[in-house]
Short mmCIF file of C-alpha atoms in Angstrom, two decimals:
data_model
loop_
_atom_site.label_atom_id
_atom_site.label_comp_id
_atom_site.label_asym_id
_atom_site.label_seq_id
_atom_site.Cartn_x
_atom_site.Cartn_y
_atom_site.Cartn_z
CA MET I 283 -0.17 -0.10 0.12
CA ASP I 284 3.08 2.31 0.69
CA LEU I 285 3.74 2.31 -3.02
CA LEU I 286 0.51 3.00 -4.29
CA ALA I 287 0.06 5.79 -1.54
CA LYS I 288 3.41 7.28 -3.15
CA ALA I 289 1.92 7.25 -6.73
CA LEU I 290 -1.51 8.68 -5.76
CA PRO I 291 -2.05 12.29 -4.41
CA ASP I 292 -1.90 13.14 -0.74
CA GLY I 293 -5.26 11.59 1.08
CA ARG I 294 -6.41 9.22 -1.60
CA VAL I 295 -4.99 6.10 0.53
CA LEU I 296 -6.84 5.24 3.60
CA THR I 297 -5.22 2.32 6.04
CA ASP I 298 -6.93 2.76 9.47
CA PRO I 299 -8.51 -0.34 9.86
CA ASP I 300 -11.83 1.30 11.40
CA VAL I 301 -11.86 3.77 8.61
CA THR I 302 -11.66 0.90 5.79
CA ASP I 303 -14.30 -1.21 7.45
CA SER I 304 -16.64 1.52 7.29
CA TYR I 305 -15.82 1.53 3.58
CA SER I 306 -16.34 -2.08 3.46
CA ARG I 307 -19.81 -2.92 3.60
CA ASP I 308 -23.02 -2.45 1.58
CA ARG I 309 -26.95 -2.43 2.99
CA THR I 310 -26.57 -6.11 3.36
CA PHE I 311 -25.63 -8.03 6.86
CA LEU I 312 -22.71 -9.79 5.12
CA THR I 313 -19.30 -9.83 7.22
CA PRO I 314 -16.89 -8.01 5.19
CA GLY I 315 -13.17 -9.40 4.58
CA ALA I 316 -10.39 -7.26 6.00
CA ALA I 317 -9.37 -4.85 3.20
CA LEU I 318 -5.51 -3.84 3.03
CA GLY I 319 -7.03 0.02 2.02
CA VAL I 320 -9.43 2.23 0.63
CA VAL I 321 -8.73 4.88 -2.55
CA LEU I 322 -10.75 7.53 -2.40
CA ALA I 323 -10.34 8.22 -6.28
CA GLN I 324 -11.03 11.82 -7.27
CA SER I 325 -10.33 10.94 -11.31
CA ARG I 326 -9.76 8.89 -13.91
CA ASP I 327 -6.02 8.99 -13.21
CA ASP I 328 -6.35 7.94 -9.91
CA VAL I 329 -8.37 4.73 -11.13
CA ILE I 330 -5.76 3.97 -13.58
CA GLU I 331 -2.63 4.41 -11.18
CA THR I 332 -4.85 1.98 -8.76
CA MET I 333 -5.69 -0.80 -11.14
CA ARG I 334 -1.99 -0.60 -12.62
CA TRP I 335 -0.57 -1.17 -8.95
CA ALA I 336 -3.10 -3.80 -8.29
CA THR I 337 -2.17 -5.85 -11.78
CA ALA I 338 1.25 -5.53 -11.03
CA HIS I 339 0.76 -7.06 -7.33
CA ARG I 340 -2.11 -9.14 -8.01
CA VAL I 341 -3.97 -7.52 -5.47
CA PRO I 342 -7.79 -7.62 -5.74
CA VAL I 343 -9.91 -4.51 -6.03
CA VAL I 344 -13.51 -3.90 -5.27
CA PRO I 345 -15.02 -0.95 -6.94
CA ARG I 346 -17.67 0.82 -4.96
CA GLY I 347 -19.88 3.64 -5.57
CA ALA I 348 -22.29 5.04 -2.46
CA GLY I 349 -22.82 1.45 -1.04
CA THR I 350 -26.55 1.02 -1.16
CA GLY I 351 -26.11 -2.42 -2.79
CA LEU I 352 -28.56 -5.00 -1.53
CA ALA I 353 -26.75 -8.08 -2.77
CA GLY I 354 -23.29 -7.70 -1.71
CA GLY I 355 -21.67 -6.78 -4.99
CA ALA I 356 -19.74 -3.98 -2.65
CA THR I 357 -18.71 -6.01 0.18
CA ALA I 358 -14.98 -6.47 0.63
CA SER I 359 -13.34 -9.73 0.07
CA GLU I 360 -10.37 -10.72 2.37
CA GLY I 361 -6.98 -8.95 1.43
CA CYS I 362 -8.62 -6.21 -1.34
CA VAL I 363 -8.17 -2.75 -2.02
CA VAL I 364 -11.70 -1.08 -1.92
CA LEU I 365 -11.58 1.64 -4.78
CA SER I 366 -14.32 4.00 -4.03
CA VAL I 367 -15.33 6.39 -6.95
CA ALA I 368 -17.93 8.58 -4.50
CA LYS I 369 -15.98 11.72 -4.70
CA MET I 370 -16.02 11.42 -8.80
CA ALA I 371 -19.25 13.34 -8.58
CA GLN I 372 -18.99 15.94 -11.75
CA ILE I 373 -21.63 16.49 -14.11
CA LYS I 374 -19.26 17.15 -16.59
CA GLU I 375 -21.96 17.96 -19.72
CA LEU I 376 -25.69 18.36 -19.66
CA SER I 377 -26.91 19.08 -23.55
CA PRO I 378 -30.77 19.86 -23.93
CA ALA I 379 -30.35 19.66 -27.70
CA ASP I 380 -29.03 16.14 -27.76
CA GLU I 381 -31.04 15.32 -24.49
CA ILE I 382 -27.88 13.45 -22.92
CA ALA I 383 -25.74 14.33 -20.30
CA VAL I 384 -22.10 13.17 -19.40
CA VAL I 385 -21.23 12.37 -15.86
CA GLU I 386 -18.87 10.62 -13.57
CA PRO I 387 -20.11 7.73 -11.69
CA GLY I 388 -20.24 9.23 -8.18
CA VAL I 389 -23.25 11.56 -9.37
CA ILE I 390 -26.09 10.85 -7.10
CA THR I 391 -28.86 9.94 -9.22
CA ALA I 392 -31.49 12.46 -7.86
CA ASP I 393 -28.72 15.35 -8.44
CA LEU I 394 -28.61 14.41 -12.18
CA ASP I 395 -32.42 14.26 -12.39
CA ALA I 396 -32.37 17.57 -10.62
CA ALA I 397 -30.04 19.12 -13.36
CA ALA I 398 -31.80 17.70 -16.29
CA ARG I 399 -35.03 19.30 -14.87
CA GLU I 400 -33.90 22.48 -15.10
CA HIS I 401 -33.80 22.17 -18.86
CA GLY I 402 -37.42 20.23 -19.01
CA LEU I 403 -35.68 17.01 -19.18
CA MET I 404 -35.53 14.32 -16.50
CA TYR I 405 -33.19 11.30 -15.67
CA ALA I 406 -35.39 8.24 -16.01
CA PRO I 407 -33.90 5.80 -13.62
CA ASP I 408 -35.65 5.72 -10.34
CA PRO I 409 -34.47 3.57 -7.88
CA SER I 410 -35.85 3.72 -4.58
CA SER I 411 -32.39 4.55 -3.10
CA TYR I 412 -32.34 7.66 -6.01
CA GLU I 413 -31.42 10.29 -3.48
CA ILE I 414 -28.62 8.54 -1.80
CA SER I 415 -27.21 5.73 -4.77
CA THR I 416 -24.92 6.92 -7.58
CA VAL I 417 -25.24 6.77 -11.56
CA GLY I 418 -22.15 4.29 -11.23
CA GLY I 419 -23.57 1.93 -9.11
CA ASN I 420 -27.00 2.11 -11.10
CA LEU I 421 -24.67 1.01 -13.92
CA ALA I 422 -23.02 -1.75 -12.31
CA THR I 423 -26.55 -3.55 -11.02
CA ASN I 424 -28.61 -2.27 -14.00
CA ALA I 425 -30.72 -0.90 -11.56
CA GLY I 426 -34.52 0.07 -12.14
CA GLY I 427 -36.76 1.82 -9.94
CA LEU I 428 -40.22 3.17 -9.80
CA ARG I 429 -40.43 4.63 -13.24
CA CYS I 430 -38.98 2.05 -15.15
CA VAL I 431 -42.38 0.39 -16.22
CA LYS I 432 -42.34 2.96 -18.53
CA TYR I 433 -38.96 4.32 -19.27
CA GLY I 434 -36.80 1.43 -18.82
CA VAL I 435 -34.01 0.25 -16.65
CA THR I 436 -30.36 1.70 -16.40
CA ARG I 437 -29.26 -0.01 -19.69
CA ASP I 438 -32.00 1.46 -21.41
CA SER I 439 -30.54 4.97 -20.94
CA ALA I 440 -26.80 4.23 -20.99
CA LEU I 441 -25.68 5.15 -24.41
CA GLY I 442 -21.81 5.27 -23.90
CA LEU I 443 -18.90 4.70 -21.39
CA GLU I 444 -15.29 5.14 -20.01
CA VAL I 445 -14.09 2.46 -18.47
CA VAL I 446 -10.58 1.43 -16.90
CA LEU I 447 -9.96 -2.09 -17.52
CA ALA I 448 -8.18 -4.28 -14.74
CA ASP I 449 -4.38 -3.40 -16.10
CA GLY I 450 -5.27 0.04 -16.16
CA GLN I 451 -6.12 0.58 -19.69
CA VAL I 452 -8.92 3.25 -20.79
CA LEU I 453 -11.73 1.82 -23.37
CA ASN I 454 -14.51 3.76 -24.46
CA THR I 455 -17.59 1.98 -25.59
CA GLY I 456 -21.07 3.34 -27.51
CA ARG I 457 -21.46 6.56 -28.27
CA ARG I 458 -23.50 10.00 -28.09
CA THR I 459 -26.04 9.27 -30.61
CA VAL I 460 -29.51 7.38 -29.59
CA LYS I 461 -28.60 4.75 -32.14
CA GLY I 462 -25.74 2.79 -33.25
CA VAL I 463 -24.77 -0.69 -33.89
CA THR I 464 -20.87 -0.60 -34.81
CA GLY I 465 -19.48 -3.54 -33.23
CA TYR I 466 -20.43 -5.47 -30.28
CA ASP I 467 -22.45 -3.67 -27.41
CA LEU I 468 -19.92 -3.41 -25.47
CA THR I 469 -21.74 -0.88 -23.08
CA GLY I 470 -24.72 -3.19 -22.57
CA LEU I 471 -22.07 -5.80 -21.57
CA PHE I 472 -20.67 -3.25 -18.84
CA VAL I 473 -23.58 -2.19 -17.21
CA GLY I 474 -24.78 -4.80 -14.73
CA SER I 475 -21.39 -6.38 -14.67
CA GLU I 476 -21.06 -5.32 -11.09
CA GLY I 477 -17.57 -4.06 -11.40
CA THR I 478 -16.32 -7.65 -12.41
CA LEU I 479 -15.01 -6.34 -15.83
CA GLY I 480 -13.94 -2.80 -15.20
CA VAL I 481 -14.10 0.38 -13.51
CA ILE I 482 -16.72 2.97 -15.00
CA THR I 483 -15.13 6.41 -14.63
CA SER I 484 -17.42 8.21 -16.93
CA ALA I 485 -20.89 7.76 -18.55
CA THR I 486 -23.04 9.33 -21.42
CA VAL I 487 -26.58 8.85 -20.42
CA ARG I 488 -29.81 9.91 -22.43
CA LEU I 489 -32.07 12.17 -20.74
CA ARG I 490 -36.29 12.41 -21.72
CA ARG I 491 -38.47 14.81 -21.71
CA ALA I 492 -39.96 15.61 -18.25
CA PRO I 493 -43.84 15.59 -18.28
CA LEU I 494 -46.18 18.64 -19.26
CA VAL I 495 -48.51 18.38 -16.91
CA PRO I 496 -48.38 16.38 -13.05
CA PRO I 497 -48.87 12.81 -13.03
CA ALA I 498 -52.31 11.57 -12.18
CA THR I 499 -52.06 8.80 -9.46
CA ILE I 500 -54.24 6.49 -7.95
CA ALA I 501 -54.23 4.51 -4.93
CA ALA I 502 -55.93 1.39 -4.69
CA GLU I 503 -56.73 -0.59 -1.50
CA PHE I 504 -57.27 -4.82 -1.69
CA THR I 505 -58.65 -7.35 0.97
CA SER I 506 -56.56 -9.80 -1.39
CA LEU I 507 -52.82 -9.98 -2.12
CA ARG I 508 -53.61 -12.05 -4.87
CA ASP I 509 -56.48 -9.36 -6.31
CA ALA I 510 -54.07 -6.79 -6.31
CA ALA I 511 -51.71 -8.83 -8.41
CA SER I 512 -54.70 -9.49 -10.86
CA ALA I 513 -55.50 -5.86 -11.16
CA VAL I 514 -51.82 -5.06 -11.75
CA SER I 515 -52.15 -7.81 -14.97
CA ALA I 516 -55.65 -6.20 -16.08
CA ILE I 517 -53.88 -2.77 -16.02
CA ILE I 518 -50.87 -4.06 -18.37
CA ALA I 519 -53.18 -5.82 -20.47
CA ALA I 520 -55.47 -2.97 -21.04
CA GLY I 521 -52.56 -0.73 -22.44
CA CYS I 522 -53.06 1.88 -19.83
CA GLN I 523 -49.13 2.46 -20.07
CA PRO I 524 -48.55 3.51 -16.36
CA SER I 525 -45.38 5.46 -15.77
CA LEU I 526 -45.50 3.70 -12.42
CA LEU I 527 -47.05 0.95 -10.98
CA GLU I 528 -45.88 -0.15 -7.45
CA LEU I 529 -47.77 -2.76 -5.13
CA LEU I 530 -47.14 -3.23 -1.33
CA ASP I 531 -48.03 -6.22 0.75
CA ARG I 532 -49.89 -6.05 4.12
CA ALA I 533 -46.64 -6.92 6.28
CA THR I 534 -45.11 -3.95 4.40
CA LEU I 535 -47.84 -1.44 4.85
CA LYS I 536 -47.73 -2.47 8.39
CA ALA I 537 -44.14 -2.01 9.10
CA ILE I 538 -44.32 1.63 7.76
CA ASP I 539 -47.56 1.94 9.80
CA ASP I 540 -45.66 0.74 13.05
CA TRP I 541 -42.81 3.64 12.00
CA ARG I 542 -44.66 6.43 10.69
CA ASN I 543 -48.78 5.97 11.66
CA ILE I 544 -50.03 6.22 7.69
CA GLY I 545 -53.47 5.02 9.12
CA LEU I 546 -53.67 1.62 7.76
CA GLU I 547 -56.76 0.09 8.48
CA ALA I 548 -57.66 -3.61 9.60
CA GLY I 549 -58.47 -5.83 6.29
CA VAL I 550 -56.16 -4.03 4.14
CA ALA I 551 -54.11 -6.86 2.59
CA ALA I 552 -52.14 -4.84 -0.11
CA MET I 553 -51.94 -1.45 -1.88
CA LEU I 554 -51.33 -0.49 -5.19
CA ILE I 555 -50.23 2.91 -6.44
CA ALA I 556 -50.47 3.89 -9.90
CA GLN I 557 -49.51 6.56 -11.85
CA SER I 558 -49.72 7.88 -15.70
CA ASP I 559 -47.70 10.94 -16.69
CA ALA I 560 -49.24 11.42 -20.10
CA THR I 561 -50.70 14.32 -21.42
CA ASP I 562 -54.36 12.83 -21.09
CA GLY I 563 -52.84 11.07 -17.95
CA GLN I 564 -56.57 11.68 -16.05
CA THR I 565 -58.22 9.16 -18.78
CA ALA I 566 -55.62 6.78 -18.28
CA ALA I 567 -56.00 6.96 -14.26
CA ARG I 568 -59.66 6.48 -14.32
CA ARG I 569 -59.12 3.49 -16.62
CA MET I 570 -57.05 1.89 -13.76
CA HIS I 571 -59.45 2.98 -11.03
CA ASP I 572 -62.39 1.06 -12.85
CA LEU I 573 -59.98 -2.07 -13.62
CA CYS I 574 -58.85 -2.24 -9.84
CA MET I 575 -62.76 -2.10 -9.16
CA GLU I 576 -62.95 -4.69 -11.24
CA ASN I 577 -60.64 -6.89 -10.00
CA GLY I 578 -61.50 -6.60 -6.34
CA ALA I 579 -60.05 -3.32 -4.78
CA SER I 580 -62.05 -2.41 -1.47
CA PHE I 581 -61.20 1.52 -2.20
CA VAL I 582 -59.47 3.48 -5.17
CA ALA I 583 -58.95 6.99 -5.03
CA VAL I 584 -57.57 9.36 -8.33
CA SER I 585 -55.55 12.46 -7.63
CA ASP I 586 -53.70 14.84 -9.49
CA SER I 587 -52.41 16.86 -6.44
CA PRO I 588 -48.95 16.97 -6.19
CA ALA I 589 -48.79 17.07 -2.56
CA GLU I 590 -50.99 13.56 -2.45
CA THR I 591 -48.76 12.20 -5.06
CA GLU I 592 -45.47 12.82 -3.14
CA GLU I 593 -47.21 11.48 -0.05
CA LEU I 594 -47.90 8.44 -1.82
CA ILE I 595 -44.73 8.01 -3.38
CA GLY I 596 -43.03 8.46 0.00
CA ILE I 597 -44.86 5.69 1.36
CA ARG I 598 -43.62 3.69 -1.26
CA ARG I 599 -39.79 4.74 -0.73
CA MET I 600 -40.32 4.58 2.97
CA ALA I 601 -40.53 0.55 2.51
CA TYR I 602 -37.11 -0.82 2.91
CA SER I 603 -36.22 1.60 5.79
CA ALA I 604 -39.26 0.47 7.51
CA LYS I 605 -38.48 -2.94 7.22
CA GLU I 606 -34.51 -2.63 8.46
CA ARG I 607 -36.48 -1.47 11.79
CA LEU I 608 -37.64 -5.22 12.19
CA GLY I 609 -34.39 -7.00 11.91
CA ASN I 610 -31.95 -7.83 9.34
CA CYS I 611 -32.83 -8.30 5.90
CA LEU I 612 -32.34 -10.80 2.58
CA VAL I 613 -33.74 -8.78 0.26
CA GLU I 614 -34.34 -10.26 -3.15
CA ASP I 615 -35.85 -9.17 -6.14
CA VAL I 616 -37.16 -12.30 -8.51
CA CYS I 617 -38.90 -11.00 -11.36
CA VAL I 618 -41.37 -13.07 -13.46
CA PRO I 619 -43.83 -12.68 -16.71
CA ARG I 620 -46.38 -9.75 -15.54
CA SER I 621 -48.99 -12.55 -16.37
CA ALA I 622 -47.58 -14.77 -13.75
CA LEU I 623 -47.65 -12.15 -11.22
CA PRO I 624 -50.48 -13.25 -9.21
CA ASP I 625 -49.10 -16.90 -8.97
CA MET I 626 -45.88 -15.64 -7.75
CA MET I 627 -47.30 -13.55 -4.66
CA THR I 628 -49.55 -16.49 -3.84
CA ALA I 629 -46.12 -18.45 -3.66
CA ILE I 630 -44.45 -15.77 -1.36
CA GLU I 631 -47.16 -15.72 0.89
CA ALA I 632 -47.22 -19.84 0.99
CA ALA I 633 -43.60 -19.72 1.46
CA ALA I 634 -43.88 -17.39 4.56
CA ALA I 635 -46.43 -19.76 6.55
CA LYS I 636 -44.53 -22.96 5.22
CA HIS I 637 -41.15 -22.03 6.89
CA ASP I 638 -42.32 -19.43 9.43
CA VAL I 639 -40.70 -16.54 8.03
CA LEU I 640 -41.79 -12.70 8.04
CA ILE I 641 -41.76 -11.86 4.30
CA CYS I 642 -42.34 -8.06 3.56
CA THR I 643 -42.77 -7.83 -0.35
CA VAL I 644 -43.01 -4.45 -2.77
CA ALA I 645 -42.89 -5.10 -6.01
CA HIS I 646 -42.38 -2.91 -9.28
CA ALA I 647 -45.60 -4.54 -10.10
CA GLY I 648 -45.61 -3.36 -13.76
CA ASP I 649 -42.36 -4.96 -14.47
CA GLY I 650 -43.14 -8.30 -12.77
CA ASN I 651 -40.43 -7.47 -10.30
CA LEU I 652 -40.85 -8.24 -6.67
CA HIS I 653 -38.72 -7.28 -3.84
CA PRO I 654 -39.64 -10.14 -0.72
CA VAL I 655 -37.66 -9.09 1.96
CA PHE I 656 -36.80 -12.13 4.74
CA VAL I 657 -36.61 -10.33 8.11
CA PHE I 658 -34.94 -12.31 10.69
CA ASP I 659 -33.42 -11.12 14.27
CA HIS I 660 -31.04 -8.43 14.74
CA GLY I 661 -28.95 -10.30 16.97
CA VAL I 662 -28.33 -13.14 14.18
CA PRO I 663 -25.55 -12.09 11.84
CA GLU I 664 -26.67 -14.79 9.19
CA PRO I 665 -29.96 -16.03 8.22
CA PRO I 666 -31.35 -19.37 9.81
CA GLN I 667 -31.85 -22.14 7.95
CA ASN I 668 -35.62 -21.46 7.51
CA VAL I 669 -34.96 -18.18 6.34
CA TRP I 670 -32.52 -20.10 3.43
CA ASP I 671 -35.50 -22.71 2.78
CA ALA I 672 -38.26 -20.01 1.98
CA ALA I 673 -35.72 -18.24 0.12
CA ASP I 674 -34.98 -20.91 -1.98
CA GLU I 675 -38.43 -21.98 -2.29
CA VAL I 676 -39.46 -18.40 -3.87
CA PHE I 677 -36.10 -18.55 -5.97
CA ARG I 678 -37.12 -21.87 -7.71
CA THR I 679 -40.61 -20.74 -8.12
CA ALA I 680 -39.75 -17.55 -9.98
CA LEU I 681 -37.51 -19.66 -12.41
CA ASP I 682 -40.42 -22.30 -12.91
CA LEU I 683 -42.74 -19.50 -13.52
CA GLY I 684 -40.46 -18.35 -16.32
CA GLY I 685 -38.78 -15.78 -14.41
CA THR I 686 -35.18 -14.73 -13.14
CA LEU I 687 -33.18 -14.34 -9.87
CA THR I 688 -32.46 -10.66 -10.04
CA GLY I 689 -34.31 -7.98 -11.85
CA GLU I 690 -32.04 -4.84 -10.71
CA HIS I 691 -29.91 -5.76 -7.66
CA GLY I 692 -27.69 -7.89 -9.12
CA VAL I 693 -25.94 -11.41 -8.38
CA GLY I 694 -23.45 -10.01 -5.90
CA LEU I 695 -22.65 -12.65 -3.56
CA LEU I 696 -26.30 -13.50 -2.06
CA LYS I 697 -27.83 -15.09 -5.00
CA ARG I 698 -24.56 -17.02 -6.21
CA ARG I 699 -25.71 -20.15 -4.59
CA TRP I 700 -28.95 -20.12 -6.89
CA LEU I 701 -27.11 -18.69 -10.01
CA GLU I 702 -26.69 -21.88 -12.28
CA LEU I 703 -30.24 -23.40 -11.54
CA GLU I 704 -30.95 -20.29 -14.02
CA THR I 705 -27.52 -19.95 -16.36
CA GLY I 706 -27.18 -23.31 -16.43
CA PRO I 707 -23.10 -25.07 -17.15
CA LEU I 708 -22.76 -23.80 -20.85
CA ALA I 709 -23.88 -19.88 -19.91
CA SER I 710 -21.63 -20.06 -16.87
CA GLY I 711 -18.86 -21.49 -19.09
CA ILE I 712 -19.04 -18.19 -21.42
CA ASN I 713 -19.70 -15.85 -18.80
CA ALA I 714 -16.43 -16.99 -17.10
CA GLY I 715 -14.40 -16.73 -20.60
CA ILE I 716 -15.97 -12.93 -20.96
CA LYS I 717 -14.49 -12.35 -17.13
CA LYS I 718 -10.99 -13.95 -18.52
CA VAL I 719 -10.79 -11.79 -21.69
CA PHE I 720 -11.49 -8.32 -19.55
CA ASP I 721 -9.71 -9.50 -16.67
CA PRO I 722 -7.15 -12.33 -16.94
CA LEU I 723 -5.68 -12.25 -13.35
CA GLY I 724 -9.33 -12.10 -11.61
CA ILE I 725 -8.81 -9.45 -9.55
CA LEU I 726 -11.66 -7.29 -10.24
CA ASN I 727 -14.69 -7.64 -7.73
CA PRO I 728 -13.81 -11.63 -7.45
CA GLY I 729 -16.30 -13.88 -6.17
CA LYS I 730 -19.45 -11.76 -7.40
CA ALA I 731 -21.92 -11.90 -9.94
CA ILE I 732 -20.64 -14.93 -12.05
#
């Protein structure tokens, strides 16, 4: 570490164990390995120098943004260097004419969106952690969020990347144009690669026109979770094109109510929050209202009040923090075809009862992306066996329904035990071959993602 510290400007390298430990964790319960030190990169050159040193000395490197990940992807491995890019936080360019921005990886997602809105634009990816997560971390996991039902996931907004490879070489992928098919899609390859192929130091991202009118929002309550999921399927099938479609089960609502007193009534098994940001959003909202009633809603309200909308979305964004108050959390994010959402929700309820586990579920329901959170005691460092058994049942059911192990959080460390159930040996071998091309020594975020 002394040689690296000498090669970088003063203050870039931290080695105090208490400090390095604070940079070694994400939002999971996982216990990190002991890192040799932390590099606080402030420029691409800092990243290049770090990767050259790591290659020369065969030292693993764990790239890190804000540490908001939920799959263990940024957890330090034993004897690694944690490479933090959180201080690389400049919006280098924002072009209203081309509807693009060029940003460093440490830019907070909400800050980019706010900057875009000054020009009548928006940055579409909208993870629940948007106020604290970084663009680089969103790219690393291909994050989705609340608006992805209409605008897509992070990959759909990524046009080009600047990436420092394992040996310190700089690779530029993609372009500034919306269209382009020259060569393989290396941008798409790096998005979602969880820091295992290179370190993103700059990104050219697509911006969208911000809605011209406040969105029309509906909130629907159901006495049956399956009915709420059926309403989601009906809304999608009817072509309502919501810009947001979120589902919260009773366990989640109760956790929020116990914390913030939202007035949860007895008998409410689920809440559905939907929006349309189209110019004729009220028409779409009324149609969604009717579909909810036809599918068993006990109460539905429609509003275009910005204050009411923010209050409802605020309830959704509080979900994970409310669950963290209950205990340690194993957070998953299976995704199934949208028509299979009722069956998946039913299966999660059954797994919770069968294995005696508290599972609080929210869903980006319009995408079929569910976040079942398995809650266990704060005093237990690892999930007990009944939690793993319940999770195993949920994952296998998602795959049986034609779904996937992860919609947006990534594989990280937590899902590797199930990975081959989805990929199979041939795809696993190809993934390992791709990894070897970009990282022949295996020093970039080893043990994660594949």
